[in-house]
């Protein structure tokens, strides 16, 4: 089993929590909060497309958690396991030029697509984040919405909710959650290890698409997420509501096709 096992174990429970309890941080010390930073490359003169930026973020986040160094005994294991055992929070920051090059020296994975790049970094406490990261802005990560066309065959589709609007930075964190949940549940299935290896061979490629209301209804797991996963291969991301949107909002539904 990979470091993602605890995530699979609590998936259905998390979806069943009352909305007001998903974002409860009463006992938290802000400096001890553990986050995975996701850095989005947004160059001023050559901006990315929104779809590619989100697809790169989803693949990069999963690449960090399934890296051999995150396995038991690896140099990343403690950091990743500590993070996955709690809330899998992510924070997106934007970078360009020299700042983008600087974060390449921090532990993590970069995914570069023809029209968008992102780097997911090793999770750490907020208080421990390096200067190369904290100097990057969180706001200002918006890029124009594009029309990517049909998803390519053989990769999972991460459907963005049509029921609320998210900035590119927020959506990048959400699709990162989705790819991780998809891998965590896949790993539990018969033959799941083989499927994950095949996905890894494709660099964890994902297709991110904006769902219309009909598609959202079709893929929704409803009241029985375990059956929805078993019968239809869908898994939902339910946000804790720390930023932008209300607690309990389903933001992304991932679907194996």
Tab-separated table of C-alpha atoms in Angstrom:
chain	number	residue	atom	x	y	z
A	1	UNK	CA	0.000	0.000	0.000
A	2	UNK	CA	1.170	3.545	-0.741
A	3	UNK	CA	1.089	6.550	1.523
A	4	UNK	CA	-2.409	7.299	0.156
A	5	UNK	CA	-4.119	4.471	2.092
A	6	UNK	CA	-5.459	6.707	4.917
A	7	UNK	CA	-7.090	8.938	2.323
A	8	UNK	CA	-9.054	6.028	0.866
A	9	UNK	CA	-10.070	4.849	4.340
A	10	UNK	CA	-11.814	8.100	5.243
A	11	UNK	CA	-13.240	9.051	1.847
A	12	UNK	CA	-16.872	7.989	2.374
A	13	UNK	CA	-16.874	9.348	5.944
A	14	UNK	CA	-15.718	12.775	4.759
A	15	UNK	CA	-18.464	12.969	2.133
A	16	UNK	CA	-21.028	12.146	4.817
A	17	UNK	CA	-20.031	14.865	7.284
A	18	UNK	CA	-22.380	17.809	7.834
A	19	UNK	CA	-21.187	20.788	5.803
A	20	UNK	CA	-20.582	22.956	8.862
A	21	UNK	CA	-18.152	20.441	10.375
A	22	UNK	CA	-15.867	20.041	7.347
A	23	UNK	CA	-14.101	23.335	7.907
A	24	UNK	CA	-13.844	23.269	11.707
A	25	UNK	CA	-10.400	24.558	12.712
A	26	UNK	CA	-11.146	25.408	16.349
A	27	UNK	CA	-8.181	23.469	17.753
A	28	UNK	CA	-5.639	24.377	15.068
A	29	UNK	CA	-2.460	26.347	15.550
A	30	UNK	CA	-2.101	28.241	12.222
A	31	UNK	CA	1.692	27.893	12.214
A	32	UNK	CA	1.404	24.104	12.521
A	33	UNK	CA	-0.974	23.684	9.580
A	34	UNK	CA	0.607	21.405	6.956
A	35	UNK	CA	0.096	22.300	3.292
A	36	UNK	CA	1.230	21.099	-0.100
A	37	UNK	CA	2.277	24.173	-2.105
A	38	UNK	CA	1.384	24.073	-5.806
A	39	UNK	CA	3.219	26.662	-7.894
A	40	UNK	CA	1.598	27.717	-11.159
A	41	UNK	CA	3.792	29.154	-13.893
A	42	UNK	CA	2.090	32.281	-15.201
A	43	UNK	CA	4.431	34.288	-17.395
A	44	UNK	CA	3.337	37.803	-18.228
A	45	UNK	CA	4.186	37.658	-21.923
A	46	UNK	CA	3.218	34.040	-22.551
A	47	UNK	CA	0.358	33.098	-20.235
A	48	UNK	CA	-0.763	29.465	-19.981
A	49	UNK	CA	-4.149	28.115	-20.920
A	50	UNK	CA	-6.346	27.441	-17.914
A	51	UNK	CA	-6.996	23.811	-18.803
A	52	UNK	CA	-3.331	22.904	-19.210
A	53	UNK	CA	-2.433	24.713	-15.995
A	54	UNK	CA	-5.003	22.695	-14.038
A	55	UNK	CA	-4.044	19.417	-15.707
A	56	UNK	CA	-0.393	20.020	-14.844
A	57	UNK	CA	-1.302	20.785	-11.227
A	58	UNK	CA	-3.381	17.609	-10.866
A	59	UNK	CA	-0.603	15.413	-12.247
A	60	UNK	CA	2.154	17.115	-10.241
A	61	UNK	CA	0.362	16.728	-6.896
A	62	UNK	CA	-0.118	13.017	-7.451
A	63	UNK	CA	3.462	12.568	-8.661
A	64	UNK	CA	4.752	13.862	-5.320
A	65	UNK	CA	2.585	11.539	-3.236
A	66	UNK	CA	3.366	8.444	-5.325
A	67	UNK	CA	7.070	9.175	-5.723
A	68	UNK	CA	9.282	6.329	-4.498
A	69	UNK	CA	10.735	8.751	-1.951
A	70	UNK	CA	7.281	9.055	-0.327
A	71	UNK	CA	7.065	5.291	0.289
A	72	UNK	CA	7.925	3.896	3.754
A	73	UNK	CA	11.637	4.298	4.333
A	74	UNK	CA	11.979	7.059	1.741
A	75	UNK	CA	13.294	10.526	2.480
A	76	UNK	CA	9.909	12.131	1.757
A	77	UNK	CA	7.779	9.613	3.629
A	78	UNK	CA	7.415	11.393	6.949
A	79	UNK	CA	6.425	14.696	5.349
A	80	UNK	CA	3.900	13.153	2.962
A	81	UNK	CA	2.455	10.648	5.452
A	82	UNK	CA	1.955	13.347	8.098
A	83	UNK	CA	0.128	15.497	5.578
A	84	UNK	CA	-2.082	12.720	4.162
A	85	UNK	CA	-3.070	11.572	7.648
A	86	UNK	CA	-4.732	14.963	8.228
A	87	UNK	CA	-6.507	17.368	5.898
A	88	UNK	CA	-4.909	17.288	2.447
A	89	UNK	CA	-4.709	21.046	2.162
A	90	UNK	CA	-3.001	22.688	-0.756
A	91	UNK	CA	-2.180	26.302	-1.487
A	92	UNK	CA	-1.550	27.603	-5.008
A	93	UNK	CA	0.970	30.345	-5.682
A	94	UNK	CA	2.007	31.913	-8.969
A	95	UNK	CA	5.521	32.384	-10.298
A	96	UNK	CA	7.296	33.627	-13.382
A	97	UNK	CA	10.840	34.084	-14.611
A	98	UNK	CA	13.552	33.774	-11.961
A	99	UNK	CA	11.020	32.968	-9.251
A	100	UNK	CA	9.785	29.975	-11.253
A	101	UNK	CA	13.360	28.790	-11.700
A	102	UNK	CA	14.024	29.217	-7.965
A	103	UNK	CA	11.231	26.862	-6.902
A	104	UNK	CA	12.646	24.151	-9.169
A	105	UNK	CA	15.355	23.720	-6.523
A	106	UNK	CA	12.800	22.838	-3.816
A	107	UNK	CA	11.759	19.174	-3.401
A	108	UNK	CA	8.793	18.318	-5.574
A	109	UNK	CA	7.636	17.498	-9.104
A	110	UNK	CA	7.157	19.738	-12.124
A	111	UNK	CA	4.762	18.847	-14.921
A	112	UNK	CA	5.244	20.790	-18.135
A	113	UNK	CA	2.562	20.628	-20.800
A	114	UNK	CA	2.703	22.508	-24.112
A	115	UNK	CA	0.559	25.355	-22.800
A	116	UNK	CA	0.867	25.158	-19.016
A	117	UNK	CA	3.239	24.124	-16.215
A	118	UNK	CA	2.921	23.543	-12.484
A	119	UNK	CA	5.201	22.316	-9.709
A	120	UNK	CA	3.849	20.555	-6.601
A	121	UNK	CA	6.188	20.713	-3.622
A	122	UNK	CA	6.760	18.501	-0.637
A	123	UNK	CA	4.170	19.292	2.071
A	124	UNK	CA	5.415	21.273	5.051
A	125	UNK	CA	4.221	23.355	7.971
A	126	UNK	CA	3.310	26.921	7.075
A	127	UNK	CA	5.935	28.164	9.534
A	128	UNK	CA	8.650	26.131	7.793
A	129	UNK	CA	8.055	27.226	4.207
A	130	UNK	CA	11.188	28.652	2.546
A	131	UNK	CA	11.591	32.208	1.329
A	132	UNK	CA	11.580	31.079	-2.325
A	133	UNK	CA	7.972	30.063	-1.735
A	134	UNK	CA	6.588	32.604	0.733
A	135	UNK	CA	7.587	35.517	-1.511
A	136	UNK	CA	5.261	34.221	-4.225
A	137	UNK	CA	1.782	35.685	-4.412
A	138	UNK	CA	-1.338	33.615	-3.888
A	139	UNK	CA	-3.670	36.069	-5.625
A	140	UNK	CA	-3.518	36.963	-9.290
A	141	UNK	CA	-3.487	33.419	-10.622
A	142	UNK	CA	-6.432	33.940	-12.956
A	143	UNK	CA	-6.020	33.062	-16.627
A	144	UNK	CA	-8.603	33.122	-19.423
A	145	UNK	CA	-10.972	30.187	-19.779
A	146	UNK	CA	-10.226	28.171	-22.908
A	147	UNK	CA	-12.108	25.572	-24.951
A	148	UNK	CA	-9.985	22.388	-24.828
A	149	UNK	CA	-12.278	20.057	-26.790
A	150	UNK	CA	-13.065	16.417	-25.945
A	151	UNK	CA	-10.843	14.618	-23.391
A	152	UNK	CA	-8.197	12.352	-24.827
A	153	UNK	CA	-8.944	8.617	-24.481
A	154	UNK	CA	-7.459	6.554	-21.676
A	155	UNK	CA	-7.030	9.260	-19.043
A	156	UNK	CA	-9.339	10.110	-16.133
A	157	UNK	CA	-11.512	13.187	-16.448
A	158	UNK	CA	-11.682	15.678	-13.590
A	159	UNK	CA	-15.005	17.475	-13.935
A	160	UNK	CA	-15.215	20.980	-12.451
A	161	UNK	CA	-18.521	21.895	-10.854
A	162	UNK	CA	-20.893	24.090	-12.863
A	163	UNK	CA	-22.551	25.227	-9.627
A	164	UNK	CA	-19.904	27.633	-8.349
A	165	UNK	CA	-17.022	29.667	-9.737
A	166	UNK	CA	-13.419	29.084	-8.641
A	167	UNK	CA	-10.262	31.006	-9.430
A	168	UNK	CA	-7.550	29.087	-11.268
A	169	UNK	CA	-5.554	28.857	-8.031
A	170	UNK	CA	-8.475	27.363	-6.107
A	171	UNK	CA	-9.320	24.993	-8.958
A	172	UNK	CA	-5.673	23.853	-9.122
A	173	UNK	CA	-5.822	22.768	-5.488
A	174	UNK	CA	-9.137	20.997	-6.032
A	175	UNK	CA	-8.031	18.981	-9.058
A	176	UNK	CA	-4.931	18.004	-7.070
A	177	UNK	CA	-7.231	16.615	-4.387
A	178	UNK	CA	-9.190	14.785	-7.092
A	179	UNK	CA	-6.192	13.026	-8.650
A	180	UNK	CA	-5.041	11.887	-5.211
A	181	UNK	CA	-8.468	10.546	-4.215
A	182	UNK	CA	-8.764	8.759	-7.540
A	183	UNK	CA	-5.392	7.072	-7.033
A	184	UNK	CA	-6.146	6.211	-3.401
A	185	UNK	CA	-9.374	4.393	-4.252
A	186	UNK	CA	-7.918	2.766	-7.363
A	187	UNK	CA	-5.127	1.301	-5.255
A	188	UNK	CA	-7.695	-0.551	-3.112
A	189	UNK	CA	-9.283	-2.319	-6.084
A	190	UNK	CA	-8.372	-5.696	-7.512
A	191	UNK	CA	-5.895	-4.932	-10.264
A	192	UNK	CA	-5.549	-1.378	-8.991
A	193	UNK	CA	-1.771	-1.553	-8.626
A	194	UNK	CA	-1.446	-2.411	-12.314
A	195	UNK	CA	-3.730	0.432	-13.285
A	196	UNK	CA	-1.703	2.873	-11.190
A	197	UNK	CA	1.539	1.706	-12.819
A	198	UNK	CA	0.019	2.251	-16.245
A	199	UNK	CA	-1.130	5.713	-15.161
A	200	UNK	CA	2.351	6.477	-13.826
A	201	UNK	CA	3.798	5.438	-17.190
A	202	UNK	CA	1.678	8.220	-18.683
A	203	UNK	CA	2.981	10.706	-16.074
A	204	UNK	CA	-0.393	10.682	-14.316
A	205	UNK	CA	-2.033	12.533	-17.211
A	206	UNK	CA	-5.481	13.899	-16.432
A	207	UNK	CA	-8.086	15.711	-18.473
A	208	UNK	CA	-9.723	18.662	-16.701
A	209	UNK	CA	-13.043	19.781	-18.120
A	210	UNK	CA	-15.818	22.109	-17.077
A	211	UNK	CA	-18.976	20.069	-16.509
A	212	UNK	CA	-22.349	21.248	-17.675
A	213	UNK	CA	-25.303	20.576	-15.392
A	214	UNK	CA	-26.333	17.387	-17.202
A	215	UNK	CA	-22.834	15.917	-16.953
A	216	UNK	CA	-22.605	16.917	-13.288
A	217	UNK	CA	-25.836	15.089	-12.522
A	218	UNK	CA	-24.638	12.037	-14.432
A	219	UNK	CA	-21.326	11.708	-12.597
A	220	UNK	CA	-22.535	12.702	-9.130
A	221	UNK	CA	-21.986	9.883	-6.604
A	222	UNK	CA	-25.239	10.695	-4.800
A	223	UNK	CA	-25.866	9.278	-1.336
A	224	UNK	CA	-23.793	6.114	-1.788
A	225	UNK	CA	-20.207	7.032	-2.699
A	226	UNK	CA	-18.944	3.467	-2.229
A	227	UNK	CA	-21.336	2.115	-4.849
A	228	UNK	CA	-20.643	5.046	-7.163
A	229	UNK	CA	-16.963	4.183	-7.063
A	230	UNK	CA	-17.496	0.446	-7.481
A	231	UNK	CA	-20.068	0.687	-10.261
A	232	UNK	CA	-19.123	3.868	-12.132
A	233	UNK	CA	-15.547	4.733	-11.174
A	234	UNK	CA	-16.380	8.215	-9.881
A	235	UNK	CA	-15.001	9.982	-6.827
A	236	UNK	CA	-15.947	13.430	-5.495
A	237	UNK	CA	-13.936	16.202	-3.857
A	238	UNK	CA	-15.792	17.958	-1.048
A	239	UNK	CA	-14.181	21.201	0.041
A	240	UNK	CA	-13.714	22.244	3.662
A	241	UNK	CA	-14.554	25.833	2.780
A	242	UNK	CA	-11.408	27.581	4.039
A	243	UNK	CA	-11.249	29.848	0.962
A	244	UNK	CA	-13.603	31.151	-1.743
A	245	UNK	CA	-16.499	28.703	-1.414
A	246	UNK	CA	-18.908	27.381	1.219
A	247	UNK	CA	-17.981	24.377	3.411
A	248	UNK	CA	-19.231	21.077	2.049
A	249	UNK	CA	-19.249	22.165	-1.606
A	250	UNK	CA	-18.454	19.388	-4.082
A	251	UNK	CA	-15.925	21.044	-6.367
A	252	UNK	CA	-14.604	18.266	-8.637
A	253	UNK	CA	-15.772	14.796	-9.603
A	254	UNK	CA	-13.114	12.507	-11.030
A	255	UNK	CA	-14.174	9.784	-13.442
A	256	UNK	CA	-12.314	6.848	-14.938
A	257	UNK	CA	-13.547	6.402	-18.513
